[in-house]
Amino acid sequence: MDICNGRADGHMQTDMFQPDLQGLNLLPSDGELNDFGRVFYGREADISLHRLLRDVPWQANTALVNGQVIKSGRQLAWYADDKFRYTHSGLLREAIVWELPILELIKNRVERVTGATFNSCVLNLYHNGSQGMGWHSDREAVGAHSLIASVSVGATRKFALRHKISGEKRALLLEHGQLIVMRGTTQQHWLHALMRTQQTLGPRISLTFRLFPAHEDWS
């Protein structure tokens, strides 16, 4: 597995890649992953983490397994332009209409940096290194909705990808204030995961922006 470490100047510290990361695809084939480095710095990133921890109405991540609702330690929230709805893991989800100033500020920064427009943001809160997310792909991010922008604030965590057929892997460390973008056919061909660790780490929040296909049925 190749691991690429981010630097505070927004460039990745590695012998494998060139400095112009925004235009550089970190995947070998069948998709595109771009690293924009840290787009929030120092106190700005600290304030973002603090206000999201304090102000987001976090809910337990739940799934319906064998007729029973199972909760995990990870917490989440979903914001969007409208009260979009879809069914995930057997349970109906409904978005909260944008209302947090800090979230609007982060969204505006991401849209300015990426040149894309988003109508939805899923926030995941990992309280410590023992909490992560297993291998998956985002089924709603296909076709015209394939661009996903993800901001990390809080503890540095390893983000990994694995090709669905070849099993080839890539990974990078996501730092406080860092932005990555997955686009194109990445979700069709690659799985991704947030790796767990036994290291003592503080909380980490991921903010995943996308254009949610509200006119389609994802139940």
PDB file of N, CA and C in Angstrom, residues 40 52 79-81 96-112 118 121 123 207 209:
ATOM      1  N   PHE A  40      -7.885  24.837   5.059  1.00  0.00           N
ATOM      2  CA  PHE A  40      -8.137  25.554   6.306  1.00  0.00           C
ATOM      3  C   PHE A  40      -6.897  25.375   7.171  1.00  0.00           C
ATOM      4  N   LEU A  52     -18.316  22.849  14.941  1.00  0.00           N
ATOM      5  CA  LEU A  52     -19.056  21.686  14.449  1.00  0.00           C
ATOM      6  C   LEU A  52     -19.353  20.717  15.583  1.00  0.00           C
ATOM      7  N   TYR A  79     -26.943  17.618   6.037  1.00  0.00           N
ATOM      8  CA  TYR A  79     -27.504  18.921   5.683  1.00  0.00           C
ATOM      9  C   TYR A  79     -27.654  19.015   4.167  1.00  0.00           C
ATOM     10  N   ALA A  80     -28.669  19.789   3.726  1.00  0.00           N
ATOM     11  CA  ALA A  80     -28.891  19.936   2.287  1.00  0.00           C
ATOM     12  C   ALA A  80     -29.735  21.174   2.004  1.00  0.00           C
ATOM     13  N   ASP A  81     -29.892  21.462   0.726  1.00  0.00           N
ATOM     14  CA  ASP A  81     -30.696  22.609   0.298  1.00  0.00           C
ATOM     15  C   ASP A  81     -32.176  22.423   0.621  1.00  0.00           C
ATOM     16  N   ILE A  96     -31.330  17.878   7.009  1.00  0.00           N
ATOM     17  CA  ILE A  96     -31.623  19.136   7.697  1.00  0.00           C
ATOM     18  C   ILE A  96     -31.293  20.265   6.724  1.00  0.00           C
ATOM     19  N   VAL A  97     -32.189  21.219   6.591  1.00  0.00           N
ATOM     20  CA  VAL A  97     -31.912  22.353   5.710  1.00  0.00           C
ATOM     21  C   VAL A  97     -30.774  23.180   6.302  1.00  0.00           C
ATOM     22  N   TRP A  98     -29.830  23.638   5.431  1.00  0.00           N
ATOM     23  CA  TRP A  98     -28.667  24.413   5.877  1.00  0.00           C
ATOM     24  C   TRP A  98     -29.077  25.480   6.898  1.00  0.00           C
ATOM     25  N   GLU A  99     -28.354  25.516   8.028  1.00  0.00           N
ATOM     26  CA  GLU A  99     -28.689  26.515   9.038  1.00  0.00           C
ATOM     27  C   GLU A  99     -27.483  26.953   9.866  1.00  0.00           C
ATOM     28  N   LEU A 100     -26.353  26.279   9.717  1.00  0.00           N
ATOM     29  CA  LEU A 100     -25.177  26.604  10.515  1.00  0.00           C
ATOM     30  C   LEU A 100     -24.237  27.538   9.759  1.00  0.00           C
ATOM     31  N   PRO A 101     -23.942  28.712  10.317  1.00  0.00           N
ATOM     32  CA  PRO A 101     -23.014  29.638   9.644  1.00  0.00           C
ATOM     33  C   PRO A 101     -21.657  29.010   9.358  1.00  0.00           C
ATOM     34  N   ILE A 102     -21.099  28.218  10.294  1.00  0.00           N
ATOM     35  CA  ILE A 102     -19.784  27.632  10.075  1.00  0.00           C
ATOM     36  C   ILE A 102     -19.824  26.647   8.918  1.00  0.00           C
ATOM     37  N   LEU A 103     -20.930  25.923   8.776  1.00  0.00           N
ATOM     38  CA  LEU A 103     -21.054  24.970   7.676  1.00  0.00           C
ATOM     39  C   LEU A 103     -21.170  25.688   6.337  1.00  0.00           C
ATOM     40  N   GLU A 104     -21.882  26.810   6.323  1.00  0.00           N
ATOM     41  CA  GLU A 104     -21.985  27.620   5.102  1.00  0.00           C
ATOM     42  C   GLU A 104     -20.609  28.145   4.692  1.00  0.00           C
ATOM     43  N   LEU A 105     -19.817  28.584   5.674  1.00  0.00           N
ATOM     44  CA  LEU A 105     -18.479  29.086   5.374  1.00  0.00           C
ATOM     45  C   LEU A 105     -17.591  27.993   4.775  1.00  0.00           C
ATOM     46  N   ILE A 106     -17.663  26.808   5.346  1.00  0.00           N
ATOM     47  CA  ILE A 106     -16.870  25.691   4.828  1.00  0.00           C
ATOM     48  C   ILE A 106     -17.335  25.334   3.424  1.00  0.00           C
ATOM     49  N   LYS A 107     -18.631  25.264   3.221  1.00  0.00           N
ATOM     50  CA  LYS A 107     -19.190  24.948   1.896  1.00  0.00           C
ATOM     51  C   LYS A 107     -18.730  25.965   0.857  1.00  0.00           C
ATOM     52  N   ASN A 108     -18.787  27.250   1.193  1.00  0.00           N
ATOM     53  CA  ASN A 108     -18.366  28.287   0.248  1.00  0.00           C
ATOM     54  C   ASN A 108     -16.891  28.148  -0.118  1.00  0.00           C
ATOM     55  N   ARG A 109     -16.055  27.808   0.863  1.00  0.00           N
ATOM     56  CA  ARG A 109     -14.625  27.628   0.598  1.00  0.00           C
ATOM     57  C   ARG A 109     -14.403  26.439  -0.340  1.00  0.00           C
ATOM     58  N   VAL A 110     -15.085  25.345  -0.072  1.00  0.00           N
ATOM     59  CA  VAL A 110     -14.935  24.154  -0.898  1.00  0.00           C
ATOM     60  C   VAL A 110     -15.400  24.417  -2.328  1.00  0.00           C
ATOM     61  N   GLU A 111     -16.512  25.109  -2.483  1.00  0.00           N
ATOM     62  CA  GLU A 111     -17.002  25.418  -3.819  1.00  0.00           C
ATOM     63  C   GLU A 111     -16.046  26.347  -4.566  1.00  0.00           C
ATOM     64  N   ARG A 112     -15.459  27.288  -3.849  1.00  0.00           N
ATOM     65  CA  ARG A 112     -14.515  28.214  -4.483  1.00  0.00           C
ATOM     66  C   ARG A 112     -13.245  27.491  -4.925  1.00  0.00           C
ATOM     67  N   PHE A 118     -22.481  22.360  -4.728  1.00  0.00           N
ATOM     68  CA  PHE A 118     -23.004  21.243  -3.949  1.00  0.00           C
ATOM     69  C   PHE A 118     -24.318  21.629  -3.287  1.00  0.00           C
ATOM     70  N   CYS A 121     -24.409  17.910   2.267  1.00  0.00           N
ATOM     71  CA  CYS A 121     -23.195  17.613   3.025  1.00  0.00           C
ATOM     72  C   CYS A 121     -23.515  16.598   4.121  1.00  0.00           C
ATOM     73  N   LEU A 123     -21.950  14.821   7.380  1.00  0.00           N
ATOM     74  CA  LEU A 123     -20.886  14.976   8.371  1.00  0.00           C
ATOM     75  C   LEU A 123     -20.799  13.709   9.201  1.00  0.00           C
ATOM     76  N   LEU A 207     -16.465  16.123   6.370  1.00  0.00           N
ATOM     77  CA  LEU A 207     -17.594  16.808   5.744  1.00  0.00           C
ATOM     78  C   LEU A 207     -17.562  16.442   4.267  1.00  0.00           C
ATOM     79  N   PHE A 209     -19.164  16.707   0.734  1.00  0.00           N
ATOM     80  CA  PHE A 209     -20.064  17.524  -0.085  1.00  0.00           C
ATOM     81  C   PHE A 209     -20.307  16.834  -1.416  1.00  0.00           C
TER      82      PHE A 209
END
